[in-house]
Coordinates of C-alpha atoms and ligand atoms in Angstrom, one line a residue:
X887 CA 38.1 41.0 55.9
X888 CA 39.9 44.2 55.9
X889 CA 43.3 44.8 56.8
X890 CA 44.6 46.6 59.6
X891 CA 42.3 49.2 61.3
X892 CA 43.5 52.1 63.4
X893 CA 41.7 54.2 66.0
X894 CA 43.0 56.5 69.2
X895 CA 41.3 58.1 71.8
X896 CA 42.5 61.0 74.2
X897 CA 44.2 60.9 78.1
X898 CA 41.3 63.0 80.3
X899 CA 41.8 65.3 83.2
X900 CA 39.1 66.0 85.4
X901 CA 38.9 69.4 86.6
X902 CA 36.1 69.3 88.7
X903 CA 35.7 65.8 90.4
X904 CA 32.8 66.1 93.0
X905 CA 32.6 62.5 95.2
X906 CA 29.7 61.8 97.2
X907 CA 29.5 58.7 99.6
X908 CA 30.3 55.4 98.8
X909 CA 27.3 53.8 97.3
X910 CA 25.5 50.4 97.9
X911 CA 28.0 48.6 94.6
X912 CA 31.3 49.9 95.6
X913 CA 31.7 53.2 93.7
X914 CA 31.0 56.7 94.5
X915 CA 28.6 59.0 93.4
X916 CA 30.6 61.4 91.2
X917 CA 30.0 64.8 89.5
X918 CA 33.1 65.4 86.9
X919 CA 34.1 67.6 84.3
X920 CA 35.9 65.4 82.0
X921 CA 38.1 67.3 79.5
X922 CA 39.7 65.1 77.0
X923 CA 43.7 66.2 76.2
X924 CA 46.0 66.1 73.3
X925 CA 47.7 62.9 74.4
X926 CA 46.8 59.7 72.8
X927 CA 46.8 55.6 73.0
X928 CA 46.6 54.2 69.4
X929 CA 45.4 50.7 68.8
X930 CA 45.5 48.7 66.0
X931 CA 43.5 46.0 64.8
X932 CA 43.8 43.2 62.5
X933 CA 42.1 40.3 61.2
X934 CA 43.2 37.1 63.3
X935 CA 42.3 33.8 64.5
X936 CA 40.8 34.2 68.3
X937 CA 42.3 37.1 70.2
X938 CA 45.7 38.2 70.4
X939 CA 47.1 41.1 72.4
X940 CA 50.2 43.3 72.2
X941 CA 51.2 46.1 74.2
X942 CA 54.2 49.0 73.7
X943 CA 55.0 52.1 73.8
X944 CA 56.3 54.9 76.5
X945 CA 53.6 54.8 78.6
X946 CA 54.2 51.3 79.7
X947 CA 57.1 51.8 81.0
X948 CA 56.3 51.8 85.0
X949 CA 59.1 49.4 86.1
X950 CA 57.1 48.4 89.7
X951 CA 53.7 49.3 91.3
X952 CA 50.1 49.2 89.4
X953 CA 51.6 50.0 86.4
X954 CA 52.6 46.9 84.3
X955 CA 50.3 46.6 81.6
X956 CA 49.2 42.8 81.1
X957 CA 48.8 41.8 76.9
X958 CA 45.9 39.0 78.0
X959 CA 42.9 38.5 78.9
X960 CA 42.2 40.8 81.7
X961 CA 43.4 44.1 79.3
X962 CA 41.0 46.0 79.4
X963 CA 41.4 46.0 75.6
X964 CA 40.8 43.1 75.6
X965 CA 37.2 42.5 77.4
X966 CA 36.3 45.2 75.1
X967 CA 36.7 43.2 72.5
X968 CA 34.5 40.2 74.0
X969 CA 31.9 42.2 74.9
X970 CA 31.5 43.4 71.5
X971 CA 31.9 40.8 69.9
X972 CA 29.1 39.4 72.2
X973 CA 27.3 41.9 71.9
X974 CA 27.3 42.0 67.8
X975 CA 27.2 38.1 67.4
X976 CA 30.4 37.7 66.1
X977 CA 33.4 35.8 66.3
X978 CA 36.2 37.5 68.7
X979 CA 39.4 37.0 65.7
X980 CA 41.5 39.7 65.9
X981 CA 45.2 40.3 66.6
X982 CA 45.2 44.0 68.4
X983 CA 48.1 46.2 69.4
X984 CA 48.4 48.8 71.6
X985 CA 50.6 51.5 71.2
X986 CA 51.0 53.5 74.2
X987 CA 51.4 57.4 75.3
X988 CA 49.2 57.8 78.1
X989 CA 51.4 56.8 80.9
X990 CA 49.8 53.7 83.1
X991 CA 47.9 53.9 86.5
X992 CA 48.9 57.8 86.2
X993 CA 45.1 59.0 86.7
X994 CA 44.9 60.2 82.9
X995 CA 42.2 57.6 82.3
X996 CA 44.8 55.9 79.2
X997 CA 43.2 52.3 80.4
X998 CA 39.6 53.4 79.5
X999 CA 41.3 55.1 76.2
X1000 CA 42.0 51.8 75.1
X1001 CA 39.2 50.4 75.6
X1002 CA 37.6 53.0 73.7
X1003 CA 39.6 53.4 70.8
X1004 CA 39.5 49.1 70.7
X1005 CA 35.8 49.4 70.3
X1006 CA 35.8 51.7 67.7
X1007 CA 38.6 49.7 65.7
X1008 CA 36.6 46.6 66.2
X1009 CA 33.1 47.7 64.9
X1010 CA 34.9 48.8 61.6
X1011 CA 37.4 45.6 61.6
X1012 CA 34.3 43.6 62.2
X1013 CA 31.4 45.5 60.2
X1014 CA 29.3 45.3 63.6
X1015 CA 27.8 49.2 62.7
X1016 CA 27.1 49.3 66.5
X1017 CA 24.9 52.2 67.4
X1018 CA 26.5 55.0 69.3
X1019 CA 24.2 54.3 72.0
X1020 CA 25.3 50.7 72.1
X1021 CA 28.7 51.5 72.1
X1022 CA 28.4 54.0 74.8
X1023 CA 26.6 50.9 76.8
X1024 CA 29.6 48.7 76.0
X1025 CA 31.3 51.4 77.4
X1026 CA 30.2 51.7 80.5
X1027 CA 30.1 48.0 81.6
X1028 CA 33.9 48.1 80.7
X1029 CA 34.7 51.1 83.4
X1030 CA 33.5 54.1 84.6
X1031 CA 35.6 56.7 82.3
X1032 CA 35.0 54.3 78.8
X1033 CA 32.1 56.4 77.8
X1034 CA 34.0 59.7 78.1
X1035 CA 37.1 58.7 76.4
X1036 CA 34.5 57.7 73.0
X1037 CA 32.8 60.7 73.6
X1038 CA 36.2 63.3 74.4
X1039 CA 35.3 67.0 74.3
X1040 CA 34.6 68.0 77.4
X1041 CA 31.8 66.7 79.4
X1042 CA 29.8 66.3 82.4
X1043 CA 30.4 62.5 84.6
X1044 CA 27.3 61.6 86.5
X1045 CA 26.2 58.5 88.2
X1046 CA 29.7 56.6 88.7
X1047 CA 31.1 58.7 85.8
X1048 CA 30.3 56.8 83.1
X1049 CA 26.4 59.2 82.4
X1050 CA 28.1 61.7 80.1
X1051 CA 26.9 65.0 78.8
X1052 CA 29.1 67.2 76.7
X1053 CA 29.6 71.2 78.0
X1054 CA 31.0 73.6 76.2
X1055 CA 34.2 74.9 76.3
X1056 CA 34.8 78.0 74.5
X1057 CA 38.6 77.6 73.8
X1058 CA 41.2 75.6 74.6
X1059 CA 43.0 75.8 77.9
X1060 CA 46.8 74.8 78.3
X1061 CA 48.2 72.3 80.4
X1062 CA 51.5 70.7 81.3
X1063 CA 51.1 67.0 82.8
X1064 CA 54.2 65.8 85.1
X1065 CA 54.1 62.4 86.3
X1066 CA 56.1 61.8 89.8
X1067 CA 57.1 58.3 91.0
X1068 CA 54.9 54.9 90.3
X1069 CA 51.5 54.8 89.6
X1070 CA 48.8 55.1 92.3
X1071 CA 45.7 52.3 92.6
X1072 CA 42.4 53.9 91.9
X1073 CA 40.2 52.2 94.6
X1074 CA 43.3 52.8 97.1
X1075 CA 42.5 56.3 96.7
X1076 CA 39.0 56.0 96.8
X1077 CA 38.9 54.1 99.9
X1078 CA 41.5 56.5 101.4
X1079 CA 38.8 59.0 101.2
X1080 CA 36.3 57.2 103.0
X1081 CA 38.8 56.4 105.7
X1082 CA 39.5 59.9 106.0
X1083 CA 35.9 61.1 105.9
X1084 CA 34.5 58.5 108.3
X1085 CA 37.7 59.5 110.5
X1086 CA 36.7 63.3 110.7
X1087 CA 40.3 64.4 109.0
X1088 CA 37.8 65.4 106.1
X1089 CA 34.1 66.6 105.6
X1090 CA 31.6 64.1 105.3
X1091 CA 30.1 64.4 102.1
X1092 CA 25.9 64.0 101.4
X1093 CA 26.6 64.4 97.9
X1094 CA 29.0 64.8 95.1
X1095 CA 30.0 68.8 95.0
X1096 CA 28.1 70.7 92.2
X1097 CA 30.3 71.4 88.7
X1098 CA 28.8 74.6 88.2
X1099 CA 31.6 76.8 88.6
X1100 CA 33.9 74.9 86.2
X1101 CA 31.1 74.6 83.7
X1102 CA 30.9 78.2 83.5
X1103 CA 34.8 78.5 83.5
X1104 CA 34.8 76.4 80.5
X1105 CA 32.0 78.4 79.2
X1106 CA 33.8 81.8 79.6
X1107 CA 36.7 80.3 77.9
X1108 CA 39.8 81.9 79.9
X1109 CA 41.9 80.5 81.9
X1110 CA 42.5 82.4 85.4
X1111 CA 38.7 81.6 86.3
X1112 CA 38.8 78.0 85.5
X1113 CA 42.3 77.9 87.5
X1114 CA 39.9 79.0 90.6
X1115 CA 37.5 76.7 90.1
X1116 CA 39.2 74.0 89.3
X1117 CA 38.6 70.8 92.4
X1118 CA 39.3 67.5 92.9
X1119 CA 38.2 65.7 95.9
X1120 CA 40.8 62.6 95.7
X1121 CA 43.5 65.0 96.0
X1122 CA 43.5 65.3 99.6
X1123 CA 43.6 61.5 99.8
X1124 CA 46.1 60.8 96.3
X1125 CA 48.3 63.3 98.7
X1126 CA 48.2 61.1 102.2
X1127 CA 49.2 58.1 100.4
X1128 CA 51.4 60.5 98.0
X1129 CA 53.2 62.8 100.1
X1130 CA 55.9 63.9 97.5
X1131 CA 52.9 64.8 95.8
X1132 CA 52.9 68.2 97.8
X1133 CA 56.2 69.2 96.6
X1134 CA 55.2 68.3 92.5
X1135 CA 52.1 70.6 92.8
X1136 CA 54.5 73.2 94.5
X1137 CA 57.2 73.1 92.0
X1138 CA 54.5 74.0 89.2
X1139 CA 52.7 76.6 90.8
X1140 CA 56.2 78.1 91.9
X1141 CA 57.2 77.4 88.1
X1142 CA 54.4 79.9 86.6
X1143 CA 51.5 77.8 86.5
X1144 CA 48.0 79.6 87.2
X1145 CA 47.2 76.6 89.4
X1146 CA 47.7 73.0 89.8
X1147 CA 46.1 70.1 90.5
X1148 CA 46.0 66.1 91.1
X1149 CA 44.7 64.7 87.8
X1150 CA 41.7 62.0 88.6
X1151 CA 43.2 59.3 91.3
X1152 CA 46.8 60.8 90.5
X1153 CA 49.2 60.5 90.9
X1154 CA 49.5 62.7 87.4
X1155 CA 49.6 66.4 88.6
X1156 CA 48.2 68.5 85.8
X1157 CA 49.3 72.4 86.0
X1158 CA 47.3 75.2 84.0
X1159 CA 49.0 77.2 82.1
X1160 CA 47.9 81.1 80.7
X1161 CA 48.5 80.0 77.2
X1162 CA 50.6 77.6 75.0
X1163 CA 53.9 79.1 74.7
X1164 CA 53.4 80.0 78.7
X1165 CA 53.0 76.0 78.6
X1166 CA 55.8 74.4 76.6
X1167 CA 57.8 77.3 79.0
X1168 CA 56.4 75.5 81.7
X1169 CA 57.2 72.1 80.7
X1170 CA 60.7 73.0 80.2
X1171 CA 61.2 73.9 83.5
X1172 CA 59.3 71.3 85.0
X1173 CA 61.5 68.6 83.2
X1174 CA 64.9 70.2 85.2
X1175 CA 63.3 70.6 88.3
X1176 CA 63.9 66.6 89.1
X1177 CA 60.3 66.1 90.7
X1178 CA 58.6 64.6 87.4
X1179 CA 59.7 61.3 85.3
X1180 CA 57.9 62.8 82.5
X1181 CA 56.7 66.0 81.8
X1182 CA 54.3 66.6 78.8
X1183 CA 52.7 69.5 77.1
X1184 CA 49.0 69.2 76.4
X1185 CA 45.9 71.0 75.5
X1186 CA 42.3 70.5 75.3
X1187 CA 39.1 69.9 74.3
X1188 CA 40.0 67.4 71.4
X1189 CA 37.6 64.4 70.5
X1190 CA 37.3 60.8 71.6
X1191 CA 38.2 58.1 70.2
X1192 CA 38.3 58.5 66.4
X1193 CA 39.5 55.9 63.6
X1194 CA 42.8 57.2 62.2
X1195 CA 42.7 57.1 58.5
Ligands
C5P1898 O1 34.8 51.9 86.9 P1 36.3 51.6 87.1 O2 36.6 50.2 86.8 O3 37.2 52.5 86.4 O4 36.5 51.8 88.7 C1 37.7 51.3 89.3 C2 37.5 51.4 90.8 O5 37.4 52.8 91.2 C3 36.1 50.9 91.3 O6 36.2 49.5 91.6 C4 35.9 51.6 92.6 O7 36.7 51.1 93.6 C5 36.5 53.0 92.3 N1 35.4 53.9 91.8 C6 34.6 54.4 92.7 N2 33.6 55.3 92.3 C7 33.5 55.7 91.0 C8 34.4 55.2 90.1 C9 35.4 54.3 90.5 O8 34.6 54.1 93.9 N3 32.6 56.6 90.6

């Protein structure tokens, strides 16, 4: 056995989240744009007897809500870790900690991150060599954003999210993330949408929305088309059971960003900026506005979840 093994893996924001109806086993038919940004969950991993589970860092600290992160068995962390070592015939021994940035239940996919960068620690702690199309399967039995957060870049999300094919992004765009009040429950805001599509205060949806026009945003590589194109269909929803929310994506459009948006389920509002000194201006003023508990300065595409040597 080795020592300790380290990997990370990146918070995601989608820019274009398409959600078609709610299918026959509970989740919607999705077409995303996953980009993967420069924010990161770190676990560690070390040779152990059974499982053990730790948790720290910044991120956890959401005092109420969905936001407490639990250190057993139904961490996300750690199921990744059974199913691998299921999957690879191993014993499950290992004492794994998880260091956290990627504020909790914030819609920045850090849960899936995890999960992600526990995998890959695990397959080197272990010697499992799993195949990156194994992984990827792991992946996607643990959630529907796993196999993005291995795979970062940036990326189309069929299916329920977890079918992933990387785009191309020509540069990197800018982005301040501001976090507002607790955490929001994903299927809360996925069920909010049905409620308000089958109650007419939305469209009804046949399908997910095409991704085309932030594929060839990213393509382009600048930032005031992607800022038009960018969509999220939760928003309307995050915002009904969020109405502060409104005010957040106010205060950064009103603070210079090119546009802003509800990041995934939310309640995370992620606000583009022109460039990356137009960003860390941005977060400044964000942090004295009073609206966000934490304001962060980000940028992306950067990979998924990597060993850290
Ligand atoms: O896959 P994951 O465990 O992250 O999904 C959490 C919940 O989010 C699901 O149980 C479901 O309620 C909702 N979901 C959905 N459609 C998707 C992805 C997630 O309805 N495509």
């Amino acid at each position: 056995m080795t020592g300790v093994v380290v990997a990370r893996a990146p918070a995601k924001v989608n820019v274009h989240l398409g959600v078609g109806p709610l299918r026959d086993d509970g989740f919607h038919e999705l077409h995303t744009v996953y980009l993967a940004v420069s924010l990161f969950d770190t676990v560690s991993a070390r040779p152990g007897e059974g499982l053990s589970l730790t948790v720290s860092g910044e991120g956890t600290g959401v005092a109420a809500g969905p936001g407490l992160v639990p250190g057993d068995r139904t961490n996300l962390v750690w199921r990744a870790a059974e199913l691998l070592a299921e999957h690879a015939g191993v014993a499950a021994d290992a004492a794994l900690d998880v260091a956290k940035s990627i504020p909790v239940a914030a819609g920045l996919a850090g849960g899936s991150a995890d999960a992600a960068a526990a995998l890959v620690a695990l397959d080197a702690l272990w010697g499992t060599r799993a195949s990156r199309e194994d992984l990827l399967g792991l992946a996607a039995r643990l959630g529907s954003d796993v196999p993005f957060s291995l795979v970062g870049g940036a990326a189309l999300g069929t299916g329920r999210g977890e079918q992933v094919t990387p785009v191309l992004a020509r540069s990197r765009s800018h982005w301040v993330l501001g976090i507002a009040g607790e955490g929001l429950s994903t299927p809360a805001v996925y069920g909010e949408l049905d409620r308000m599509r089958a109650a007419g205060a939305l469209p009804a949806a046949a399908g997910p929305s095409p991704a085309d026009p932030v594929i060839a945003a990213l393509r382009a590589g600048e930032a005031a088309p992607l800022a038009a194109a960018l969509t999220n269909d939760l928003q309307p929803p995050a915002l009904t059971l969020r109405p502060d929310l409104r005010r957040a994506l106010r205060a950064a459009t009103d603070a210079g960003a090119l546009a802003a948006l509800v990041s995934g389920s939310g309640p995370t509002v992620a606000a583009l900026a022109p460039d990356e000194t137009a960003a860390v201006r941005l977060a400044a003023e964000l942090a004295g506005v009073g609206v966000f508990r934490t304001v962060r300065a980000v940028s992306g595409p950067v990979p998924g979840a990597r060993l850290v040597p």
